[in-house]
Amino acid sequence: NCFISGLKDAKLGSKVVLFLEGGQMELSESTRFESNLKTILTKYEIPKDIIFIPIFKRTISGKIDQLDIIKDVSGEDRSNG
C-alpha cells in the first residue's frame, strides 16, 4: 500500500512525498523503483522523499489514515484543512 502527499519543506515550501507500507528497500531495488517512477511521472510528480512505514494506521472503516500518518511523521496537523 502507498499514498502520496505534500509535506512542508524549508527550501521548497512544500514537497511531494511517497509513503510506502513495509520495510526499507535494498539499494538496487530502490534504484530500479526510482527509475520506473521517472518513466511514468512528470518531473513535478516525482517524490522528493520516500518514507517507509512498517504498518499503516487505519481508520475504523479500514482505510489508510493518511492524516494521522502525516501528523506522526511531520508533526503537522491537517485536520482543520
PDB file of N, CA, C and O in Angstrom:
ATOM      1  N   ASN A   1       0.836  -1.184   0.000  1.00  0.00           N
ATOM      2  CA  ASN A   1       0.000   0.000   0.000  1.00  0.00           C
ATOM      3  C   ASN A   1       0.875   1.238   0.000  1.00  0.00           C
ATOM      4  O   ASN A   1       1.982   1.224   0.526  1.00  0.00           O
ATOM      5  N   CYS A   2       0.339   2.306  -0.555  1.00  0.00           N
ATOM      6  CA  CYS A   2       1.095   3.546  -0.602  1.00  0.00           C
ATOM      7  C   CYS A   2       0.144   4.729  -0.774  1.00  0.00           C
ATOM      8  O   CYS A   2      -1.018   4.559  -1.123  1.00  0.00           O
ATOM      9  N   PHE A   3       0.669   5.921  -0.518  1.00  0.00           N
ATOM     10  CA  PHE A   3      -0.032   7.156  -0.856  1.00  0.00           C
ATOM     11  C   PHE A   3       0.993   8.267  -1.011  1.00  0.00           C
ATOM     12  O   PHE A   3       2.115   8.169  -0.537  1.00  0.00           O
ATOM     13  N   ILE A   4       0.606   9.293  -1.729  1.00  0.00           N
ATOM     14  CA  ILE A   4       1.466  10.440  -1.965  1.00  0.00           C
ATOM     15  C   ILE A   4       0.824  11.649  -1.308  1.00  0.00           C
ATOM     16  O   ILE A   4      -0.388  11.833  -1.357  1.00  0.00           O
ATOM     17  N   SER A   5       1.672  12.465  -0.686  1.00  0.00           N
ATOM     18  CA  SER A   5       1.173  13.685  -0.046  1.00  0.00           C
ATOM     19  C   SER A   5       2.254  14.751  -0.132  1.00  0.00           C
ATOM     20  O   SER A   5       3.396  14.474  -0.479  1.00  0.00           O
ATOM     21  N   GLY A   6       1.868  15.955   0.183  1.00  0.00           N
ATOM     22  CA  GLY A   6       2.827  17.045   0.271  1.00  0.00           C
ATOM     23  C   GLY A   6       3.177  17.303   1.728  1.00  0.00           C
ATOM     24  O   GLY A   6       2.316  17.241   2.600  1.00  0.00           O
ATOM     25  N   LEU A   7       4.458  17.560   1.993  1.00  0.00           N
ATOM     26  CA  LEU A   7       4.910  17.931   3.325  1.00  0.00           C
ATOM     27  C   LEU A   7       5.608  19.276   3.245  1.00  0.00           C
ATOM     28  O   LEU A   7       6.179  19.627   2.210  1.00  0.00           O
ATOM     29  N   LYS A   8       5.586  20.017   4.347  1.00  0.00           N
ATOM     30  CA  LYS A   8       6.293  21.287   4.391  1.00  0.00           C
ATOM     31  C   LYS A   8       7.787  21.056   4.206  1.00  0.00           C
ATOM     32  O   LYS A   8       8.338  20.063   4.669  1.00  0.00           O
ATOM     33  N   ASP A   9       8.419  22.006   3.509  1.00  0.00           N
ATOM     34  CA  ASP A   9       9.853  21.931   3.256  1.00  0.00           C
ATOM     35  C   ASP A   9      10.431  23.336   3.382  1.00  0.00           C
ATOM     36  O   ASP A   9       9.890  24.286   2.796  1.00  0.00           O
ATOM     37  N   ALA A  10      11.513  23.472   4.130  1.00  0.00           N
ATOM     38  CA  ALA A  10      12.117  24.785   4.363  1.00  0.00           C
ATOM     39  C   ALA A  10      12.585  25.430   3.065  1.00  0.00           C
ATOM     40  O   ALA A  10      12.424  26.632   2.863  1.00  0.00           O
ATOM     41  N   LYS A  11      13.137  24.644   2.161  1.00  0.00           N
ATOM     42  CA  LYS A  11      13.692  25.189   0.912  1.00  0.00           C
ATOM     43  C   LYS A  11      12.616  25.369  -0.163  1.00  0.00           C
ATOM     44  O   LYS A  11      12.569  26.384  -0.845  1.00  0.00           O
ATOM     45  N   LEU A  12      11.763  24.354  -0.330  1.00  0.00           N
ATOM     46  CA  LEU A  12      10.790  24.342  -1.421  1.00  0.00           C
ATOM     47  C   LEU A  12       9.417  24.908  -1.049  1.00  0.00           C
ATOM     48  O   LEU A  12       8.602  25.159  -1.920  1.00  0.00           O
ATOM     49  N   GLY A  13       9.153  25.057   0.226  1.00  0.00           N
ATOM     50  CA  GLY A  13       7.812  25.443   0.677  1.00  0.00           C
ATOM     51  C   GLY A  13       6.997  24.209   0.987  1.00  0.00           C
ATOM     52  O   GLY A  13       6.511  24.024   2.077  1.00  0.00           O
ATOM     53  N   SER A  14       6.895  23.331  -0.009  1.00  0.00           N
ATOM     54  CA  SER A  14       6.314  22.006   0.202  1.00  0.00           C
ATOM     55  C   SER A  14       6.933  21.060  -0.816  1.00  0.00           C
ATOM     56  O   SER A  14       7.454  21.493  -1.842  1.00  0.00           O
ATOM     57  N   LYS A  15       6.896  19.779  -0.491  1.00  0.00           N
ATOM     58  CA  LYS A  15       7.480  18.783  -1.388  1.00  0.00           C
ATOM     59  C   LYS A  15       6.589  17.557  -1.453  1.00  0.00           C
ATOM     60  O   LYS A  15       5.832  17.259  -0.527  1.00  0.00           O
ATOM     61  N   VAL A  16       6.677  16.856  -2.574  1.00  0.00           N
ATOM     62  CA  VAL A  16       5.917  15.629  -2.786  1.00  0.00           C
ATOM     63  C   VAL A  16       6.658  14.481  -2.098  1.00  0.00           C
ATOM     64  O   VAL A  16       7.866  14.310  -2.273  1.00  0.00           O
ATOM     65  N   VAL A  17       5.912  13.713  -1.298  1.00  0.00           N
ATOM     66  CA  VAL A  17       6.492  12.595  -0.563  1.00  0.00           C
ATOM     67  C   VAL A  17       5.648  11.349  -0.810  1.00  0.00           C
ATOM     68  O   VAL A  17       4.415  11.402  -0.783  1.00  0.00           O
ATOM     69  N   LEU A  18       6.314  10.239  -1.058  1.00  0.00           N
ATOM     70  CA  LEU A  18       5.652   8.946  -1.225  1.00  0.00           C
ATOM     71  C   LEU A  18       5.763   8.178   0.081  1.00  0.00           C
ATOM     72  O   LEU A  18       6.866   8.017   0.622  1.00  0.00           O
ATOM     73  N   PHE A  19       4.642   7.735   0.605  1.00  0.00           N
ATOM     74  CA  PHE A  19       4.604   6.903   1.805  1.00  0.00           C
ATOM     75  C   PHE A  19       4.360   5.465   1.362  1.00  0.00           C
ATOM     76  O   PHE A  19       3.363   5.192   0.689  1.00  0.00           O
ATOM     77  N   LEU A  20       5.265   4.573   1.729  1.00  0.00           N
ATOM     78  CA  LEU A  20       5.137   3.162   1.373  1.00  0.00           C
ATOM     79  C   LEU A  20       4.994   2.325   2.633  1.00  0.00           C
ATOM     80  O   LEU A  20       5.728   2.520   3.607  1.00  0.00           O
ATOM     81  N   GLU A  21       4.058   1.403   2.606  1.00  0.00           N
ATOM     82  CA  GLU A  21       3.886   0.488   3.726  1.00  0.00           C
ATOM     83  C   GLU A  21       4.846  -0.679   3.548  1.00  0.00           C
ATOM     84  O   GLU A  21       4.914  -1.296   2.489  1.00  0.00           O
ATOM     85  N   GLY A  22       5.616  -0.958   4.587  1.00  0.00           N
ATOM     86  CA  GLY A  22       6.565  -2.070   4.540  1.00  0.00           C
ATOM     87  C   GLY A  22       7.947  -1.622   4.969  1.00  0.00           C
ATOM     88  O   GLY A  22       8.151  -0.505   5.419  1.00  0.00           O
ATOM     89  N   GLY A  23       8.913  -2.522   4.792  1.00  0.00           N
ATOM     90  CA  GLY A  23      10.277  -2.236   5.201  1.00  0.00           C
ATOM     91  C   GLY A  23      11.069  -1.528   4.123  1.00  0.00           C
ATOM     92  O   GLY A  23      10.602  -1.345   2.998  1.00  0.00           O
ATOM     93  N   GLN A  24      12.259  -1.116   4.478  1.00  0.00           N
ATOM     94  CA  GLN A  24      13.169  -0.444   3.548  1.00  0.00           C
ATOM     95  C   GLN A  24      13.496  -1.355   2.366  1.00  0.00           C
ATOM     96  O   GLN A  24      13.483  -2.574   2.472  1.00  0.00           O
ATOM     97  N   MET A  25      13.822  -0.745   1.230  1.00  0.00           N
ATOM     98  CA  MET A  25      14.222  -1.482   0.039  1.00  0.00           C
ATOM     99  C   MET A  25      15.741  -1.618   0.004  1.00  0.00           C
ATOM    100  O   MET A  25      16.448  -0.760   0.534  1.00  0.00           O
ATOM    101  N   GLU A  26      16.209  -2.669  -0.627  1.00  0.00           N
ATOM    102  CA  GLU A  26      17.630  -2.794  -0.915  1.00  0.00           C
ATOM    103  C   GLU A  26      18.002  -1.689  -1.896  1.00  0.00           C
ATOM    104  O   GLU A  26      17.152  -1.198  -2.644  1.00  0.00           O
ATOM    105  N   LEU A  27      19.267  -1.289  -1.928  1.00  0.00           N
ATOM    106  CA  LEU A  27      19.709  -0.190  -2.789  1.00  0.00           C
ATOM    107  C   LEU A  27      19.384  -0.454  -4.256  1.00  0.00           C
ATOM    108  O   LEU A  27      18.866   0.430  -4.949  1.00  0.00           O
ATOM    109  N   SER A  28      19.638  -1.661  -4.751  1.00  0.00           N
ATOM    110  CA  SER A  28      19.371  -1.968  -6.161  1.00  0.00           C
ATOM    111  C   SER A  28      17.876  -1.901  -6.461  1.00  0.00           C
ATOM    112  O   SER A  28      17.456  -1.404  -7.503  1.00  0.00           O
ATOM    113  N   GLU A  29      17.064  -2.371  -5.529  1.00  0.00           N
ATOM    114  CA  GLU A  29      15.609  -2.331  -5.694  1.00  0.00           C
ATOM    115  C   GLU A  29      15.112  -0.882  -5.672  1.00  0.00           C
ATOM    116  O   GLU A  29      14.258  -0.494  -6.468  1.00  0.00           O
ATOM    117  N   SER A  30      15.669  -0.077  -4.785  1.00  0.00           N
ATOM    118  CA  SER A  30      15.298   1.326  -4.680  1.00  0.00           C
ATOM    119  C   SER A  30      15.664   2.087  -5.952  1.00  0.00           C
ATOM    120  O   SER A  30      14.874   2.883  -6.454  1.00  0.00           O
ATOM    121  N   THR A  31      16.844   1.824  -6.486  1.00  0.00           N
ATOM    122  CA  THR A  31      17.290   2.478  -7.720  1.00  0.00           C
ATOM    123  C   THR A  31      16.377   2.120  -8.882  1.00  0.00           C
ATOM    124  O   THR A  31      15.966   2.989  -9.658  1.00  0.00           O
ATOM    125  N   ARG A  32      16.021   0.852  -8.992  1.00  0.00           N
ATOM    126  CA  ARG A  32      15.123   0.385 -10.050  1.00  0.00           C
ATOM    127  C   ARG A  32      13.729   1.008  -9.888  1.00  0.00           C
ATOM    128  O   ARG A  32      13.117   1.459 -10.853  1.00  0.00           O
ATOM    129  N   PHE A  33      13.248   1.092  -8.651  1.00  0.00           N
ATOM    130  CA  PHE A  33      11.942   1.675  -8.362  1.00  0.00           C
ATOM    131  C   PHE A  33      11.917   3.148  -8.766  1.00  0.00           C
ATOM    132  O   PHE A  33      10.978   3.604  -9.429  1.00  0.00           O
ATOM    133  N   GLU A  34      12.947   3.896  -8.385  1.00  0.00           N
ATOM    134  CA  GLU A  34      13.008   5.318  -8.726  1.00  0.00           C
ATOM    135  C   GLU A  34      13.109   5.519 -10.242  1.00  0.00           C
ATOM    136  O   GLU A  34      12.503   6.447 -10.785  1.00  0.00           O
ATOM    137  N   SER A  35      13.829   4.653 -10.925  1.00  0.00           N
ATOM    138  CA  SER A  35      13.915   4.735 -12.390  1.00  0.00           C
ATOM    139  C   SER A  35      12.549   4.514 -13.024  1.00  0.00           C
ATOM    140  O   SER A  35      12.175   5.208 -13.979  1.00  0.00           O
ATOM    141  N   ASN A  36      11.802   3.551 -12.501  1.00  0.00           N
ATOM    142  CA  ASN A  36      10.452   3.288 -13.011  1.00  0.00           C
ATOM    143  C   ASN A  36       9.531   4.478 -12.789  1.00  0.00           C
ATOM    144  O   ASN A  36       8.726   4.816 -13.660  1.00  0.00           O
ATOM    145  N   LEU A  37       9.637   5.131 -11.627  1.00  0.00           N
ATOM    146  CA  LEU A  37       8.814   6.309 -11.357  1.00  0.00           C
ATOM    147  C   LEU A  37       9.106   7.409 -12.372  1.00  0.00           C
ATOM    148  O   LEU A  37       8.190   8.082 -12.849  1.00  0.00           O
ATOM    149  N   LYS A  38      10.365   7.577 -12.724  1.00  0.00           N
ATOM    150  CA  LYS A  38      10.751   8.632 -13.666  1.00  0.00           C
ATOM    151  C   LYS A  38      10.207   8.389 -15.066  1.00  0.00           C
ATOM    152  O   LYS A  38      10.040   9.335 -15.833  1.00  0.00           O
ATOM    153  N   THR A  39       9.909   7.141 -15.403  1.00  0.00           N
ATOM    154  CA  THR A  39       9.371   6.847 -16.734  1.00  0.00           C
ATOM    155  C   THR A  39       7.866   7.105 -16.820  1.00  0.00           C
ATOM    156  O   THR A  39       7.339   7.298 -17.911  1.00  0.00           O
ATOM    157  N   ILE A  40       7.169   7.110 -15.671  1.00  0.00           N
ATOM    158  CA  ILE A  40       5.712   7.266 -15.713  1.00  0.00           C
ATOM    159  C   ILE A  40       5.206   8.579 -15.118  1.00  0.00           C
ATOM    160  O   ILE A  40       4.056   8.926 -15.316  1.00  0.00           O
ATOM    161  N   LEU A  41       6.061   9.297 -14.393  1.00  0.00           N
ATOM    162  CA  LEU A  41       5.648  10.545 -13.764  1.00  0.00           C
ATOM    163  C   LEU A  41       6.393  11.734 -14.370  1.00  0.00           C
ATOM    164  O   LEU A  41       7.512  11.592 -14.846  1.00  0.00           O
ATOM    165  N   THR A  42       5.758  12.901 -14.317  1.00  0.00           N
ATOM    166  CA  THR A  42       6.456  14.109 -14.754  1.00  0.00           C
ATOM    167  C   THR A  42       7.435  14.525 -13.664  1.00  0.00           C
ATOM    168  O   THR A  42       7.362  14.055 -12.526  1.00  0.00           O
ATOM    169  N   LYS A  43       8.316  15.439 -13.999  1.00  0.00           N
ATOM    170  CA  LYS A  43       9.351  15.847 -13.054  1.00  0.00           C
ATOM    171  C   LYS A  43       8.756  16.440 -11.772  1.00  0.00           C
ATOM    172  O   LYS A  43       9.321  16.295 -10.699  1.00  0.00           O
ATOM    173  N   TYR A  44       7.604  17.082 -11.869  1.00  0.00           N
ATOM    174  CA  TYR A  44       6.981  17.677 -10.681  1.00  0.00           C
ATOM    175  C   TYR A  44       6.164  16.667  -9.873  1.00  0.00           C
ATOM    176  O   TYR A  44       5.757  16.958  -8.751  1.00  0.00           O
ATOM    177  N   GLU A  45       5.902  15.506 -10.434  1.00  0.00           N
ATOM    178  CA  GLU A  45       5.160  14.458  -9.731  1.00  0.00           C
ATOM    179  C   GLU A  45       6.082  13.491  -8.988  1.00  0.00           C
ATOM    180  O   GLU A  45       5.630  12.762  -8.120  1.00  0.00           O
ATOM    181  N   ILE A  46       7.347  13.467  -9.332  1.00  0.00           N
ATOM    182  CA  ILE A  46       8.298  12.534  -8.719  1.00  0.00           C
ATOM    183  C   ILE A  46       8.525  12.925  -7.260  1.00  0.00           C
ATOM    184  O   ILE A  46       8.858  14.077  -6.973  1.00  0.00           O
ATOM    185  N   PRO A  47       8.348  11.986  -6.339  1.00  0.00           N
ATOM    186  CA  PRO A  47       8.530  12.300  -4.919  1.00  0.00           C
ATOM    187  C   PRO A  47       9.969  12.717  -4.610  1.00  0.00           C
ATOM    188  O   PRO A  47      10.917  12.143  -5.130  1.00  0.00           O
ATOM    189  N   LYS A  48      10.093  13.734  -3.756  1.00  0.00           N
ATOM    190  CA  LYS A  48      11.418  14.169  -3.297  1.00  0.00           C
ATOM    191  C   LYS A  48      11.931  13.234  -2.219  1.00  0.00           C
ATOM    192  O   LYS A  48      13.129  13.111  -2.029  1.00  0.00           O
ATOM    193  N   ASP A  49      11.031  12.598  -1.496  1.00  0.00           N
ATOM    194  CA  ASP A  49      11.387  11.643  -0.445  1.00  0.00           C
ATOM    195  C   ASP A  49      10.451  10.450  -0.519  1.00  0.00           C
ATOM    196  O   ASP A  49       9.311  10.567  -0.970  1.00  0.00           O
ATOM    197  N   ILE A  50      10.962   9.319  -0.039  1.00  0.00           N
ATOM    198  CA  ILE A  50      10.145   8.118   0.140  1.00  0.00           C
ATOM    199  C   ILE A  50      10.249   7.752   1.610  1.00  0.00           C
ATOM    200  O   ILE A  50      11.348   7.600   2.143  1.00  0.00           O
ATOM    201  N   ILE A  51       9.095   7.671   2.266  1.00  0.00           N
ATOM    202  CA  ILE A  51       9.059   7.343   3.693  1.00  0.00           C
ATOM    203  C   ILE A  51       8.423   5.967   3.849  1.00  0.00           C
ATOM    204  O   ILE A  51       7.314   5.729   3.373  1.00  0.00           O
ATOM    205  N   PHE A  52       9.160   5.079   4.495  1.00  0.00           N
ATOM    206  CA  PHE A  52       8.678   3.722   4.733  1.00  0.00           C
ATOM    207  C   PHE A  52       8.042   3.644   6.109  1.00  0.00           C
ATOM    208  O   PHE A  52       8.624   4.065   7.103  1.00  0.00           O
ATOM    209  N   ILE A  53       6.826   3.136   6.152  1.00  0.00           N
ATOM    210  CA  ILE A  53       6.073   2.939   7.393  1.00  0.00           C
ATOM    211  C   ILE A  53       5.821   1.434   7.491  1.00  0.00           C
ATOM    212  O   ILE A  53       5.230   0.848   6.577  1.00  0.00           O
ATOM    213  N   PRO A  54       6.281   0.781   8.571  1.00  0.00           N
ATOM    214  CA  PRO A  54       6.107  -0.682   8.659  1.00  0.00           C
ATOM    215  C   PRO A  54       4.659  -1.131   8.463  1.00  0.00           C
ATOM    216  O   PRO A  54       4.377  -2.015   7.662  1.00  0.00           O
ATOM    217  N   ILE A  55       3.714  -0.505   9.185  1.00  0.00           N
ATOM    218  CA  ILE A  55       2.296  -0.839   9.051  1.00  0.00           C
ATOM    219  C   ILE A  55       1.510   0.466   9.120  1.00  0.00           C
ATOM    220  O   ILE A  55       1.618   1.212  10.089  1.00  0.00           O
ATOM    221  N   PHE A  56       0.729   0.747   8.070  1.00  0.00           N
ATOM    222  CA  PHE A  56      -0.081   1.957   8.057  1.00  0.00           C
ATOM    223  C   PHE A  56      -1.178   1.878   9.110  1.00  0.00           C
ATOM    224  O   PHE A  56      -1.813   0.836   9.289  1.00  0.00           O
ATOM    225  N   LYS A  57      -1.416   3.012   9.775  1.00  0.00           N
ATOM    226  CA  LYS A  57      -2.584   3.117  10.652  1.00  0.00           C
ATOM    227  C   LYS A  57      -3.819   3.123   9.765  1.00  0.00           C
ATOM    228  O   LYS A  57      -3.786   3.612   8.637  1.00  0.00           O
ATOM    229  N   ARG A  58      -4.902   2.589  10.283  1.00  0.00           N
ATOM    230  CA  ARG A  58      -6.162   2.507   9.534  1.00  0.00           C
ATOM    231  C   ARG A  58      -7.279   3.201  10.294  1.00  0.00           C
ATOM    232  O   ARG A  58      -7.253   3.283  11.518  1.00  0.00           O
ATOM    233  N   THR A  59      -8.248   3.680   9.540  1.00  0.00           N
ATOM    234  CA  THR A  59      -9.448   4.248  10.153  1.00  0.00           C
ATOM    235  C   THR A  59     -10.350   3.093  10.586  1.00  0.00           C
ATOM    236  O   THR A  59     -10.092   1.927  10.259  1.00  0.00           O
ATOM    237  N   ILE A  60     -11.421   3.412  11.264  1.00  0.00           N
ATOM    238  CA  ILE A  60     -12.379   2.390  11.701  1.00  0.00           C
ATOM    239  C   ILE A  60     -12.928   1.615  10.507  1.00  0.00           C
ATOM    240  O   ILE A  60     -13.169   0.414  10.586  1.00  0.00           O
ATOM    241  N   SER A  61     -13.075   2.299   9.360  1.00  0.00           N
ATOM    242  CA  SER A  61     -13.620   1.643   8.167  1.00  0.00           C
ATOM    243  C   SER A  61     -12.550   0.892   7.367  1.00  0.00           C
ATOM    244  O   SER A  61     -12.857   0.323   6.326  1.00  0.00           O
ATOM    245  N   GLY A  62     -11.306   0.899   7.854  1.00  0.00           N
ATOM    246  CA  GLY A  62     -10.247   0.125   7.200  1.00  0.00           C
ATOM    247  C   GLY A  62      -9.429   0.889   6.169  1.00  0.00           C
ATOM    248  O   GLY A  62      -8.530   0.325   5.549  1.00  0.00           O
ATOM    249  N   LYS A  63      -9.714   2.171   5.985  1.00  0.00           N
ATOM    250  CA  LYS A  63      -8.947   2.968   5.026  1.00  0.00           C
ATOM    251  C   LYS A  63      -7.630   3.421   5.662  1.00  0.00           C
ATOM    252  O   LYS A  63      -7.525   3.517   6.888  1.00  0.00           O
ATOM    253  N   ILE A  64      -6.645   3.722   4.831  1.00  0.00           N
ATOM    254  CA  ILE A  64      -5.373   4.245   5.331  1.00  0.00           C
ATOM    255  C   ILE A  64      -5.635   5.599   5.977  1.00  0.00           C
ATOM    256  O   ILE A  64      -6.234   6.478   5.367  1.00  0.00           O
ATOM    257  N   ASP A  65      -5.172   5.773   7.210  1.00  0.00           N
ATOM    258  CA  ASP A  65      -5.380   7.029   7.936  1.00  0.00           C
ATOM    259  C   ASP A  65      -4.235   7.991   7.590  1.00  0.00           C
ATOM    260  O   ASP A  65      -3.308   8.206   8.355  1.00  0.00           O
ATOM    261  N   GLN A  66      -4.331   8.571   6.398  1.00  0.00           N
ATOM    262  CA  GLN A  66      -3.268   9.433   5.883  1.00  0.00           C
ATOM    263  C   GLN A  66      -2.989  10.618   6.793  1.00  0.00           C
ATOM    264  O   GLN A  66      -1.827  10.955   7.041  1.00  0.00           O
ATOM    265  N   LEU A  67      -4.018  11.269   7.280  1.00  0.00           N
ATOM    266  CA  LEU A  67      -3.824  12.448   8.125  1.00  0.00           C
ATOM    267  C   LEU A  67      -3.048  12.117   9.385  1.00  0.00           C
ATOM    268  O   LEU A  67      -2.150  12.861   9.787  1.00  0.00           O
ATOM    269  N   ASP A  68      -3.369  11.007  10.012  1.00  0.00           N
ATOM    270  CA  ASP A  68      -2.682  10.613  11.246  1.00  0.00           C
ATOM    271  C   ASP A  68      -1.233  10.213  10.960  1.00  0.00           C
ATOM    272  O   ASP A  68      -0.331  10.537  11.737  1.00  0.00           O
ATOM    273  N   ILE A  69      -1.007   9.534   9.854  1.00  0.00           N
ATOM    274  CA  ILE A  69       0.350   9.127   9.484  1.00  0.00           C
ATOM    275  C   ILE A  69       1.205  10.361   9.217  1.00  0.00           C
ATOM    276  O   ILE A  69       2.343  10.465   9.706  1.00  0.00           O
ATOM    277  N   ILE A  70       0.671  11.310   8.463  1.00  0.00           N
ATOM    278  CA  ILE A  70       1.408  12.548   8.162  1.00  0.00           C
ATOM    279  C   ILE A  70       1.705  13.314   9.446  1.00  0.00           C
ATOM    280  O   ILE A  70       2.803  13.827   9.643  1.00  0.00           O
ATOM    281  N   LYS A  71       0.730  13.375  10.334  1.00  0.00           N
ATOM    282  CA  LYS A  71       0.919  14.061  11.620  1.00  0.00           C
ATOM    283  C   LYS A  71       2.050  13.405  12.411  1.00  0.00           C
ATOM    284  O   LYS A  71       2.898  14.096  12.972  1.00  0.00           O
ATOM    285  N   ASP A  72       2.083  12.073  12.441  1.00  0.00           N
ATOM    286  CA  ASP A  72       3.134  11.356  13.157  1.00  0.00           C
ATOM    287  C   ASP A  72       4.515  11.627  12.564  1.00  0.00           C
ATOM    288  O   ASP A  72       5.487  11.798  13.284  1.00  0.00           O
ATOM    289  N   VAL A  73       4.585  11.666  11.249  1.00  0.00           N
ATOM    290  CA  VAL A  73       5.870  11.822  10.568  1.00  0.00           C
ATOM    291  C   VAL A  73       6.388  13.252  10.647  1.00  0.00           C
ATOM    292  O   VAL A  73       7.568  13.486  10.862  1.00  0.00           O
ATOM    293  N   SER A  74       5.489  14.219  10.468  1.00  0.00           N
ATOM    294  CA  SER A  74       5.935  15.612  10.328  1.00  0.00           C
ATOM    295  C   SER A  74       5.592  16.518  11.487  1.00  0.00           C
ATOM    296  O   SER A  74       6.117  17.621  11.575  1.00  0.00           O
ATOM    297  N   GLY A  75       4.682  16.092  12.322  1.00  0.00           N
ATOM    298  CA  GLY A  75       4.200  16.968  13.389  1.00  0.00           C
ATOM    299  C   GLY A  75       3.143  17.932  12.897  1.00  0.00           C
ATOM    300  O   GLY A  75       2.618  18.728  13.663  1.00  0.00           O
ATOM    301  N   GLU A  76       2.803  17.871  11.587  1.00  0.00           N
ATOM    302  CA  GLU A  76       1.762  18.734  11.022  1.00  0.00           C
ATOM    303  C   GLU A  76       0.392  18.233  11.435  1.00  0.00           C
ATOM    304  O   GLU A  76       0.149  17.051  11.479  1.00  0.00           O
ATOM    305  N   ASP A  77      -0.507  19.155  11.708  1.00  0.00           N
ATOM    306  CA  ASP A  77      -1.894  18.794  11.992  1.00  0.00           C
ATOM    307  C   ASP A  77      -2.759  19.338  10.864  1.00  0.00           C
ATOM    308  O   ASP A  77      -2.929  20.538  10.722  1.00  0.00           O
ATOM    309  N   ARG A  78      -3.268  18.452  10.008  1.00  0.00           N
ATOM    310  CA  ARG A  78      -4.053  18.866   8.844  1.00  0.00           C
ATOM    311  C   ARG A  78      -5.544  18.664   9.057  1.00  0.00           C
ATOM    312  O   ARG A  78      -6.305  18.746   8.116  1.00  0.00           O
ATOM    313  N   SER A  79      -5.948  18.389  10.269  1.00  0.00           N
ATOM    314  CA  SER A  79      -7.365  18.073  10.500  1.00  0.00           C
ATOM    315  C   SER A  79      -8.272  19.272  10.246  1.00  0.00           C
ATOM    316  O   SER A  79      -9.451  19.096  10.012  1.00  0.00           O
ATOM    317  N   ASN A  80      -7.741  20.474  10.255  1.00  0.00           N
ATOM    318  CA  ASN A  80      -8.556  21.672  10.002  1.00  0.00           C
ATOM    319  C   ASN A  80      -8.363  22.213   8.602  1.00  0.00           C
ATOM    320  O   ASN A  80      -8.637  23.353   8.330  1.00  0.00           O
ATOM    321  N   GLY A  81      -7.860  21.384   7.690  1.00  0.00           N
ATOM    322  CA  GLY A  81      -7.732  21.826   6.312  1.00  0.00           C
ATOM    323  C   GLY A  81      -6.328  22.106   5.996  1.00  0.00           C
ATOM    324  O   GLY A  81      -5.819  22.413   5.047  1.00  0.00           O
TER     325      GLY A  81
END
